[in-house]
Short mmCIF file of C-alpha atoms in Angstrom, two decimals:
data_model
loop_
_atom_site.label_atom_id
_atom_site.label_comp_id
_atom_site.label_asym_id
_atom_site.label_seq_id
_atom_site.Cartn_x
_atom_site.Cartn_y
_atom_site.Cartn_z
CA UNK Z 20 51.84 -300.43 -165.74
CA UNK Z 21 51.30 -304.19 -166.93
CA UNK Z 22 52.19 -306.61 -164.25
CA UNK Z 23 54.15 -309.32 -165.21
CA UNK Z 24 53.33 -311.96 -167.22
CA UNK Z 25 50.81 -309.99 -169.26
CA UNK Z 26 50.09 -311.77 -172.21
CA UNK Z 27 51.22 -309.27 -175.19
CA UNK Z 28 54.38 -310.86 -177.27
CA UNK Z 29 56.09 -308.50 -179.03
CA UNK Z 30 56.16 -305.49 -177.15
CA UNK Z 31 58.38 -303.52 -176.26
CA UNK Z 32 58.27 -301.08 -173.62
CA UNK Z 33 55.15 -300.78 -172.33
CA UNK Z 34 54.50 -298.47 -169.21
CA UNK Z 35 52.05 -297.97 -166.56
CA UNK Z 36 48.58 -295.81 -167.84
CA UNK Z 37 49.06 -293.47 -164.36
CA UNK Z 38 46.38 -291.49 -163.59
CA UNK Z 39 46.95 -287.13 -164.73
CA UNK Z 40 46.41 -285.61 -161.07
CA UNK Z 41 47.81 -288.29 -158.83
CA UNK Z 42 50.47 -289.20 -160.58
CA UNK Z 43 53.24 -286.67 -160.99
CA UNK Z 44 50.86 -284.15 -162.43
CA UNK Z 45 48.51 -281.98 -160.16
CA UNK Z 46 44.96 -281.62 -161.18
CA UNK Z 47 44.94 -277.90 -162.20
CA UNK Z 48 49.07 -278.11 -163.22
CA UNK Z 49 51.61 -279.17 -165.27
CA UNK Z 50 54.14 -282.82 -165.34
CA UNK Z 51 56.76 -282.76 -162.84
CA UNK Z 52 58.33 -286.12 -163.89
CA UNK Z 53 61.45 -285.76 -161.65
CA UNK Z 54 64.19 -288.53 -161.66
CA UNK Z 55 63.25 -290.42 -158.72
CA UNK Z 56 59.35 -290.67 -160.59
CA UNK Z 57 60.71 -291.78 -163.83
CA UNK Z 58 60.11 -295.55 -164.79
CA UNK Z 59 63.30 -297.48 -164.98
CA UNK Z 60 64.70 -300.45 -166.31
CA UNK Z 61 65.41 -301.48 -169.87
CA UNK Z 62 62.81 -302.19 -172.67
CA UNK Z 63 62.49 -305.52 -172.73
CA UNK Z 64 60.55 -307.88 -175.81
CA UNK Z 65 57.93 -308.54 -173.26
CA UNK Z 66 55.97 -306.31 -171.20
CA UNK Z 67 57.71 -305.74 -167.77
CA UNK Z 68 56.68 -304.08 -164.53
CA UNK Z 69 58.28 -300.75 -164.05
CA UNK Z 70 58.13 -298.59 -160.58
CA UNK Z 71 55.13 -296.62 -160.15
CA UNK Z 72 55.16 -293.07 -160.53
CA UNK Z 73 54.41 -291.56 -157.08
CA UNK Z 74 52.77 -288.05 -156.58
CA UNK Z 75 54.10 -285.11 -156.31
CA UNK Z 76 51.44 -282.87 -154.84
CA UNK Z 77 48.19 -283.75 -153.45
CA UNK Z 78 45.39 -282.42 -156.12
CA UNK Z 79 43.57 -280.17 -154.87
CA UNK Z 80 41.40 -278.52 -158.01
CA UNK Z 81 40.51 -280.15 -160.43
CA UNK Z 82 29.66 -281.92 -187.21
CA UNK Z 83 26.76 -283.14 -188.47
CA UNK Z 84 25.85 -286.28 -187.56
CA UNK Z 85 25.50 -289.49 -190.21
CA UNK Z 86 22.32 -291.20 -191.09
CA UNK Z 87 22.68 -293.61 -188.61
CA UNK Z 88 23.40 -291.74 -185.50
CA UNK Z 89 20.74 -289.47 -184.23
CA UNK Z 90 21.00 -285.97 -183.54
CA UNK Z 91 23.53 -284.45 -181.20
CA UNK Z 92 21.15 -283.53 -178.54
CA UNK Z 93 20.28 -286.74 -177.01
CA UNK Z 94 17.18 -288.21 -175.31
CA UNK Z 95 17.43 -287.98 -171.45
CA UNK Z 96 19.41 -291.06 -170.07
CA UNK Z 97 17.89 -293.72 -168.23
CA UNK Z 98 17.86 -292.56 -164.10
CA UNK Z 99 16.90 -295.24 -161.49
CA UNK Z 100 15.01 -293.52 -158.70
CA UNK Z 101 15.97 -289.95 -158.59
CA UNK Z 102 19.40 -290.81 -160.31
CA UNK Z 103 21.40 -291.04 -163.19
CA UNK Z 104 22.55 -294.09 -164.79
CA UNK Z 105 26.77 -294.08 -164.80
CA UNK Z 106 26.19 -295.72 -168.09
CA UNK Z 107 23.48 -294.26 -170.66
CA UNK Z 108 23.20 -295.53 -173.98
CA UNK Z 109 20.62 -293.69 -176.42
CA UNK Z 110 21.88 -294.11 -179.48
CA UNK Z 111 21.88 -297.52 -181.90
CA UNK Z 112 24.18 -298.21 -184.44
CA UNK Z 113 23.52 -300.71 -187.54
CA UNK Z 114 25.01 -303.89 -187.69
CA UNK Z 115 26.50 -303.46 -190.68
CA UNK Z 116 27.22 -300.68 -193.21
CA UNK Z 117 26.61 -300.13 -196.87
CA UNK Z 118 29.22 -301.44 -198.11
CA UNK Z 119 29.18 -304.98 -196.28
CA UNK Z 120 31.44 -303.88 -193.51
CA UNK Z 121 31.12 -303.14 -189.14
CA UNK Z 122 30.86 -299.72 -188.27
CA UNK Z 123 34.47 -298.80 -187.23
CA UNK Z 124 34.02 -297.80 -183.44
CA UNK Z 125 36.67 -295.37 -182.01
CA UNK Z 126 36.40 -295.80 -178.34
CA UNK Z 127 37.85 -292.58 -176.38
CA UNK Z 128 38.56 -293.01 -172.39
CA UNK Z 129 39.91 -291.07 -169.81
CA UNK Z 130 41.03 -291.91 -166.22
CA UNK Z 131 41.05 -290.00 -163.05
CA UNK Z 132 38.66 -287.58 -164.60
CA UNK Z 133 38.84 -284.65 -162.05
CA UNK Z 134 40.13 -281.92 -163.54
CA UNK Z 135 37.21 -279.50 -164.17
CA UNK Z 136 38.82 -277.77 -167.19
CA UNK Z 137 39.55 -280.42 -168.94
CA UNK Z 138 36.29 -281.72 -167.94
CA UNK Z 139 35.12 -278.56 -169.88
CA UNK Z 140 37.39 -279.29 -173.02
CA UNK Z 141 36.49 -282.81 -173.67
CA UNK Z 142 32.97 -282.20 -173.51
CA UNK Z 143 33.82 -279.19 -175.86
CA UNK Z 144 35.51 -281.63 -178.38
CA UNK Z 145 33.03 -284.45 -178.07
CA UNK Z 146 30.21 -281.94 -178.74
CA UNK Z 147 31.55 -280.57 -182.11
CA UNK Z 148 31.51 -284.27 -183.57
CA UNK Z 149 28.39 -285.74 -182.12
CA UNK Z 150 31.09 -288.45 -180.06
CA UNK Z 151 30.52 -290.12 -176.58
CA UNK Z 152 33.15 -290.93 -174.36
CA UNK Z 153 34.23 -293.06 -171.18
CA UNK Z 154 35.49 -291.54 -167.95
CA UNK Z 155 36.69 -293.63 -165.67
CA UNK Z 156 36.46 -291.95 -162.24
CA UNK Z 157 38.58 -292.12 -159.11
CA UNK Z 158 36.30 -292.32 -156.19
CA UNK Z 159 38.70 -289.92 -153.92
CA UNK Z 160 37.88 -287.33 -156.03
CA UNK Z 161 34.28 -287.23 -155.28
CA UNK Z 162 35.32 -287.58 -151.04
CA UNK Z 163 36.17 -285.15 -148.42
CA UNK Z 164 40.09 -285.43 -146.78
CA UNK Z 165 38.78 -284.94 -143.35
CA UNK Z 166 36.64 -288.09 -143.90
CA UNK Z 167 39.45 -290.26 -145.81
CA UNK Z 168 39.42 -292.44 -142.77
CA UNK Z 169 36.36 -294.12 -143.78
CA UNK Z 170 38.43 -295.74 -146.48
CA UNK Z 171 40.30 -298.61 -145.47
CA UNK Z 172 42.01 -300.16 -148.24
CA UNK Z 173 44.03 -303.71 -148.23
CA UNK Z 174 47.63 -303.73 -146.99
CA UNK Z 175 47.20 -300.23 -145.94
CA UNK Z 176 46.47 -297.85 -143.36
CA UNK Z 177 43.07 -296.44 -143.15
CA UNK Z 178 42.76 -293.31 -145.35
CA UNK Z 179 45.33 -293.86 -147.23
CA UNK Z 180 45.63 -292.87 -150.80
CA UNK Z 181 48.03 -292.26 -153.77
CA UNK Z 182 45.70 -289.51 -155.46
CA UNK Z 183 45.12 -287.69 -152.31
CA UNK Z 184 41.34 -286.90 -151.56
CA UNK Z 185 38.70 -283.71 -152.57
CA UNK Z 186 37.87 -280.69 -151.10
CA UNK Z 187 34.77 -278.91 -150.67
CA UNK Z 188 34.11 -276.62 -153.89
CA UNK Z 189 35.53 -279.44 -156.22
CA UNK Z 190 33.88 -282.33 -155.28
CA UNK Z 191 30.82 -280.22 -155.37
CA UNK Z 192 32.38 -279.17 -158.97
CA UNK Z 193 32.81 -282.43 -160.17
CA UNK Z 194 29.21 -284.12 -159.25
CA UNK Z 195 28.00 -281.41 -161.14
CA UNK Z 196 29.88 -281.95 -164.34
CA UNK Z 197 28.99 -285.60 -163.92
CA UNK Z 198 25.49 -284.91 -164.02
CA UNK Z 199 26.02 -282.89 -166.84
CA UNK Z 200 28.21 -285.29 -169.15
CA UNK Z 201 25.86 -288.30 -168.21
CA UNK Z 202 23.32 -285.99 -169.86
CA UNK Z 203 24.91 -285.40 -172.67
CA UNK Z 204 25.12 -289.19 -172.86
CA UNK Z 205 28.57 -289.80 -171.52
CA UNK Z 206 29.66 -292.85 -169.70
CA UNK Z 207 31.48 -292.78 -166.06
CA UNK Z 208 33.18 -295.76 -165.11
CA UNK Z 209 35.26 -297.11 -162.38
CA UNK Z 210 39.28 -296.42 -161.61
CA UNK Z 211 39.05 -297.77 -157.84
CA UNK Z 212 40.20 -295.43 -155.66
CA UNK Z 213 43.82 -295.40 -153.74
CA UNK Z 214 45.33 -296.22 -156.98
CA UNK Z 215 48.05 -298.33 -155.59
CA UNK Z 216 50.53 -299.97 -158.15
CA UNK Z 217 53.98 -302.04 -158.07
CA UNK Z 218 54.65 -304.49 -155.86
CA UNK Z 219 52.89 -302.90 -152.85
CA UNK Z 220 49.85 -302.27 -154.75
CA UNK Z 221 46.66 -303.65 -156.20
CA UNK Z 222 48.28 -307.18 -157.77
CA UNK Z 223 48.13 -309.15 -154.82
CA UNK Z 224 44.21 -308.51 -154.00
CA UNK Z 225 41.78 -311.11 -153.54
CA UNK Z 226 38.20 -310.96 -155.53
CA UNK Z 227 36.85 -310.49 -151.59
CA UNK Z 228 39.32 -307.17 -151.03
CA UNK Z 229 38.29 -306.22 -154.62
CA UNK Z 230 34.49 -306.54 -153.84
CA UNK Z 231 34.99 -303.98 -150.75
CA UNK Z 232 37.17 -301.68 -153.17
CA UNK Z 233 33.98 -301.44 -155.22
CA UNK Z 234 31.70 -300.93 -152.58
CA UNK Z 235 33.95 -298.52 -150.90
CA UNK Z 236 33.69 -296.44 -154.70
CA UNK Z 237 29.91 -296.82 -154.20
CA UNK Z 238 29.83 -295.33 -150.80
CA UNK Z 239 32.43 -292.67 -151.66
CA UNK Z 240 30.14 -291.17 -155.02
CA UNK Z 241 26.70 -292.00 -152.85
CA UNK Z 242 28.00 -290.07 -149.43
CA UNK Z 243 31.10 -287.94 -150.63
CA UNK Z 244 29.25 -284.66 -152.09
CA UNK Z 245 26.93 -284.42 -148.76
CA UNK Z 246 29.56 -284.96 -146.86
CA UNK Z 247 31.98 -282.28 -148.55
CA UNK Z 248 29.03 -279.73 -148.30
CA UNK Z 249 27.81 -280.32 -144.93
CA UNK Z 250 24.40 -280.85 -146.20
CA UNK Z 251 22.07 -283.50 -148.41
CA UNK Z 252 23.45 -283.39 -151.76
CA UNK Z 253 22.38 -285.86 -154.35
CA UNK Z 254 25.19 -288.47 -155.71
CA UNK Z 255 25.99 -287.03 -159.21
CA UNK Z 256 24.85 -290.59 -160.44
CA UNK Z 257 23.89 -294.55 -159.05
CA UNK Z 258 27.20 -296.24 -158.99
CA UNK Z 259 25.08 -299.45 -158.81
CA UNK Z 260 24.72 -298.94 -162.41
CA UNK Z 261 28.34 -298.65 -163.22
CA UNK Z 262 29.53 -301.28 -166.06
CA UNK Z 263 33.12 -301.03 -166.27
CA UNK Z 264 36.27 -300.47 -164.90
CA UNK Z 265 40.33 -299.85 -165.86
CA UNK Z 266 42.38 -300.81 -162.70
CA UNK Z 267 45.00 -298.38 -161.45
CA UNK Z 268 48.43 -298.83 -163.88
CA UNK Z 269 46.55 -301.62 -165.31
CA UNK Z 270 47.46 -303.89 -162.65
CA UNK Z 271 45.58 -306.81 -160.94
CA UNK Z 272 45.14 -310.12 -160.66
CA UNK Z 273 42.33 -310.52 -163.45
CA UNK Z 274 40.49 -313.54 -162.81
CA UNK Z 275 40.01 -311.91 -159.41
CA UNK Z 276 38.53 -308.34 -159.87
CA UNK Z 277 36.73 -309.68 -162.85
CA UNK Z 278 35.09 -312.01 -160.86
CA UNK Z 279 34.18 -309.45 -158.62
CA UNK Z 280 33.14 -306.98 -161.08
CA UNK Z 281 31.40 -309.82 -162.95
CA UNK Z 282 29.47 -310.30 -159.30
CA UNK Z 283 27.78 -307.15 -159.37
CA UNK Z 284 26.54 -307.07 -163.27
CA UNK Z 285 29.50 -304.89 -164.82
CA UNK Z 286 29.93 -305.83 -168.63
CA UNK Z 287 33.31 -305.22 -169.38
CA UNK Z 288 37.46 -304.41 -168.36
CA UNK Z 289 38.97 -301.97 -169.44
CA UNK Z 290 42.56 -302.90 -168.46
CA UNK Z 291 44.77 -305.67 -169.94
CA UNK Z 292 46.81 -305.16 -173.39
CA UNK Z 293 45.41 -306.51 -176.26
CA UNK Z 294 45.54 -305.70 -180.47
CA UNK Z 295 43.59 -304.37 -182.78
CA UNK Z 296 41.30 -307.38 -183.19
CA UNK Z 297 37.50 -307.76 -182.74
CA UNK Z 298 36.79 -307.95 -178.71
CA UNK Z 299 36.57 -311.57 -176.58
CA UNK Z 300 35.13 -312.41 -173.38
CA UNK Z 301 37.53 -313.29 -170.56
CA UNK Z 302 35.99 -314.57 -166.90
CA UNK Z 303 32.68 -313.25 -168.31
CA UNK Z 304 33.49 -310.00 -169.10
CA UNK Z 305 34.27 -307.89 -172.64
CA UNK Z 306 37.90 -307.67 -172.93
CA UNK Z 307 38.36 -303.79 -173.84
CA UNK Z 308 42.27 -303.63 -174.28
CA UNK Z 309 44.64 -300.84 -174.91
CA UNK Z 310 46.21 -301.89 -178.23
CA UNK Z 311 49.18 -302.79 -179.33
CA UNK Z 312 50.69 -300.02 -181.82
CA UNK Z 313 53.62 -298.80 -183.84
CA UNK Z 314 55.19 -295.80 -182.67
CA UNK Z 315 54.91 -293.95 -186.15
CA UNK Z 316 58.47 -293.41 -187.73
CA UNK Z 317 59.83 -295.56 -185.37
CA UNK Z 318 59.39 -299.88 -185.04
CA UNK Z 319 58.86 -299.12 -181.34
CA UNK Z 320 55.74 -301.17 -180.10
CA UNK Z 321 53.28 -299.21 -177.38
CA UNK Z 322 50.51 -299.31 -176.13
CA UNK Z 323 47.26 -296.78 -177.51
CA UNK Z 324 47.67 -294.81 -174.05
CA UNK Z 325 49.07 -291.07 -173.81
CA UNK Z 326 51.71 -292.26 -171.18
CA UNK Z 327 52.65 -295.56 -173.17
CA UNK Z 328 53.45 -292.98 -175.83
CA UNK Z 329 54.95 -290.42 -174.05
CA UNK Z 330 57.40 -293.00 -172.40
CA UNK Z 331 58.21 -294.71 -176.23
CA UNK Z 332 58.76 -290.79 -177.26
CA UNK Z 333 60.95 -289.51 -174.26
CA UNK Z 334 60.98 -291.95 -171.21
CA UNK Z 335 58.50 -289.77 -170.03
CA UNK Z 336 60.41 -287.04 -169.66
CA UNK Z 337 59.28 -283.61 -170.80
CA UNK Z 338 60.75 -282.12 -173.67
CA UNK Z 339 61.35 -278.89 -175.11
CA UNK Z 340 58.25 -276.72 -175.81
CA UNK Z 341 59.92 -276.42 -179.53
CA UNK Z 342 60.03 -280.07 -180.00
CA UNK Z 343 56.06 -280.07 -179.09
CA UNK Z 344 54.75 -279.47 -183.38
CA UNK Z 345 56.83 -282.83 -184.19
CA UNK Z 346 56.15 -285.08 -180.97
CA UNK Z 347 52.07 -283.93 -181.55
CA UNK Z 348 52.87 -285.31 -185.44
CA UNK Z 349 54.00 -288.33 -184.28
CA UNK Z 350 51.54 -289.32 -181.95
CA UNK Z 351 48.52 -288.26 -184.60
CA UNK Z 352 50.30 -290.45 -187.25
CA UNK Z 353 50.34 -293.16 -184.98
CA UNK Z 354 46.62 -293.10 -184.43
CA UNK Z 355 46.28 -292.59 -188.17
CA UNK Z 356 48.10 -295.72 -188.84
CA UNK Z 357 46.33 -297.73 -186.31
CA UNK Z 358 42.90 -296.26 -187.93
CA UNK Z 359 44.14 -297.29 -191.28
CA UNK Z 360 45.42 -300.83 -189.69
CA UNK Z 361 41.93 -301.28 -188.09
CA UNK Z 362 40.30 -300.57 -191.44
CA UNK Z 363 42.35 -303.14 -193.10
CA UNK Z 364 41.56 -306.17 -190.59
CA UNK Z 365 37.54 -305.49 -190.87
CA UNK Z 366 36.93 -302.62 -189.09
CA UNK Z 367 37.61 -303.87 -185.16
CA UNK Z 368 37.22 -301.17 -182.48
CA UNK Z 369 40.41 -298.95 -181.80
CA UNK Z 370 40.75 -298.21 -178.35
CA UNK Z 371 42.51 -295.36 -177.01
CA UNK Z 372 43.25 -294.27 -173.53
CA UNK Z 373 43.91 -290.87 -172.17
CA UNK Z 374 44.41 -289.09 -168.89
CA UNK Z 375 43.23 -285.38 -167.84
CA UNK Z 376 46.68 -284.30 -168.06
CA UNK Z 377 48.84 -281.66 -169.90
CA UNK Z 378 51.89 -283.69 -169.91
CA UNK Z 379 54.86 -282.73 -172.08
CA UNK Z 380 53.39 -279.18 -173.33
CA UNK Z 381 49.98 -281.29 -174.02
CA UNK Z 382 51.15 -283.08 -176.79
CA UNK Z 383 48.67 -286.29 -176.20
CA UNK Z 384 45.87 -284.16 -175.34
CA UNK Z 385 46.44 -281.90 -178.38
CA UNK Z 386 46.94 -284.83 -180.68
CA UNK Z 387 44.19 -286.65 -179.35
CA UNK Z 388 41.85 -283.71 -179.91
CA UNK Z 389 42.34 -283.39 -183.41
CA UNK Z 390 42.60 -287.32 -184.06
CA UNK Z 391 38.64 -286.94 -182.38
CA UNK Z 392 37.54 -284.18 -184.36
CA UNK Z 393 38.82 -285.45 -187.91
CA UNK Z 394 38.18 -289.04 -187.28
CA UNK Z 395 34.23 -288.69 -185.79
CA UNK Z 396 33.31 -287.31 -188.59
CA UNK Z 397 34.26 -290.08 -191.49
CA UNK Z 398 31.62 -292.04 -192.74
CA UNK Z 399 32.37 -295.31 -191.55
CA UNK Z 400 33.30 -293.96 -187.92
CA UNK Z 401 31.32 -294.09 -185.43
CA UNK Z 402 32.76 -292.48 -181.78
CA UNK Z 403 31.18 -294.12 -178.95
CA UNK Z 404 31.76 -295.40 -175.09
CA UNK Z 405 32.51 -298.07 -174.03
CA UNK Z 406 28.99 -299.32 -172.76
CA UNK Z 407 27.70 -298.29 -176.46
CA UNK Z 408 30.00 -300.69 -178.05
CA UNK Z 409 29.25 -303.57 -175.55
CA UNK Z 410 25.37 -302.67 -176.39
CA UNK Z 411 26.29 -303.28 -179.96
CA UNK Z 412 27.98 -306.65 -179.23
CA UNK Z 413 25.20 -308.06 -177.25
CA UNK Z 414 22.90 -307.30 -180.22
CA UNK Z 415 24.93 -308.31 -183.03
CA UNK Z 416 27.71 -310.21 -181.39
CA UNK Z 417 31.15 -310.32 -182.91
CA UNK Z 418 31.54 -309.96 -186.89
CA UNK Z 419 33.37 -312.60 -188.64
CA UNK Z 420 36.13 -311.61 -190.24
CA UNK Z 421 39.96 -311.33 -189.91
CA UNK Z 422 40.81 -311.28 -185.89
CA UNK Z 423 44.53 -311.67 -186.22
CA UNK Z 424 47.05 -309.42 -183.52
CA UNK Z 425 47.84 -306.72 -185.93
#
């Protein structure tokens, strides 16, 4: 959700990013978007808050490359001590391509990131194009239930949650796919951890309650396998050496968690609405926005996230499996057009935000996947992570050229 008095004129409707296995949608299941979980309210020009979607069940399972970009395979990503780096980046990019122009970076990102099949499939897709992705992890789903008491968030009682909290075999599951998409040089960022949104939630906290969220992530990845398994098990990776984060439903008071992320040597946020335009530093940070798009077919304005455009499509309500072909053409048209739009403004980064989800008959996941594996492979495209792109920023800061909302 954007909290009010985000700064994005001329939008329309533009919903909460809720995170696939916590909200409405169980890690290992389908969308149950009943009528009490559905957003309400009218579009507006403006972004407005809408009610948060609440859970409905606790989760409890989860080409060839170009010149420029070296081979698929990786060299091992930086560790400190005995472990990973959240945020490897072993691959450069030139500043400029032959003819004149940026490389046109397609930044891929995924929230929640617990579900250990899709975990497989991304991977998969990412693989087959030589791309790297963010995932932005929920620290719940690294920590035991039994233990959730050692999480005491703001405003609420201790333990509590939104997402619900891991069991044994899948937390052990996921630290061992983390260790594995690291590896492959993926990035894993931060979601928090309750995910609390609307009025109750996450807007009202100080950069002090923030800075404990963040620790209490740190403590959850560092402690949470060992704890599951009853035994020393090493964190999948050093959440010291995290560099982002996209805040639950986009919410927050940004001056305040930036600060706080800004405290402990992140690089960028993930979380506000934005256009296609070359990235700017807010309170220190890289601005990373969802963008700003045309709902193909349609003058509906959304945002570049698989809910955003499930809401603009349906109101986030699932549809009939026969309507799936043409709501899948939609959504790949709109990331055409918003390819097309980038390349027209100079090439700026296109964001685009995804949850592990299968919501209505996977038509965001589906469309996403072949968006990925047509668009990694063009010649001016390069498909990278977040921290990649903020690498290539701090070397060859932002291009000059056309910067105008699109």
């Amino acid at each position: 959700m954007v909290r009010p008095g985000a700064n994005l004129a001329a939008a329309a409707v533009v919903v909460a990013a809720v995170l696939a296995g916590c909200a409405d949608v169980p890690l290992e299941g389908a969308p149950s978007v009943t009528a009490s979980s559905k957003p309400t309210g009218k579009p507006t020009s403006r972004p407005t808050a809408q009610p948060t979607l609440k859970p409905t069940a606790t989760p409890s399972t989860p080409g060839s490359p170009k010149p420029s970009t070296p081979a698929s395979t990786p060299p091992s990503p930086p560790s400190v001590g005995n472990l990973l780096a959240a945020a490897p980046v072993t691959r450069s990019f030139p500043g400029r391509l032959p003819d004149g122009r940026p490389p046109l970076f397609v930044v891929v990102s995924f929230d929640g990131a617990g579900d250990l099949m899709l975990w497989s499939r991304w991977r998969a897709v990412a693989k087959q194009v030589d791309a790297r992705m963010t995932f932005f992890l929920s620290g719940p789903y690294l920590y035991p239930g039994d233990r959730r008491t050692d999480y005491q968030p703001p405003y609420k009682k201790p333990g509590a949650s939104d997402i619900g909290w891991g069991d044994t075999a899948n937390i052990l599951g996921r630290a061992k796919v983390l260790r594995e998409a690291i590896a492959e040089g993926h990035e894993i960022g931060t979601h928090a951890n309750g995910h609390f949104c609307g009025t109750n939630g996450i807007g009202r906290w100080t950069t002090a309650q923030w800075t404990a969220e963040l620790s209490a992530f740190d403590r959850m990845v560092r402690t949470g396998p060992s704890l599951a398994a009853g035994r020393t098990v090493a964190p999948p990776f050093d959440p010291a050496t995290v560099r982002g984060m996209r805040t639950p439903c986009l919410e927050g008071d940004r001056p305040a968690y930036r600060l706080a992320m800004a405290q402990r040597g992140m690089l960028y946020d993930a979380s506000a609405p934005g256009y296609i335009a070359w990235p700017k530093k807010a309170n220190g940070l890289w601005n990373f926005p969802l963008q700003s798009v045309t709902l193909a077919g349609t003058a509906k304005k959304t945002l570049t996230m698989d809910y955003n455009l499930w809401f603009a499509q349906t109101q986030a309500r699932k549809a009939p499996l026969a309507q799936a072909p043409e709501l899948k053409a939609q959504v790949l048209a709109t990331y055409r057009q918003a390819l097309a739009k980038s390349r027209a403004s100079g090439n700026p980064p296109l964001f685009l935000g995804n949850h592990f989800n299968r919501w209505n008959n996977s038509v965001y996941s589906d469309a996403l996947t072949t968006f990925v594996l047509e668009t990694c492979k063009q010649p001016d495209v390069r498909c990278v992570s977040n921290v990649e792109l903020a690498s290539w920023l701090a070397k060859y800061g932002v291009p000059r050229g056309p910067r105008q909302p699109s």
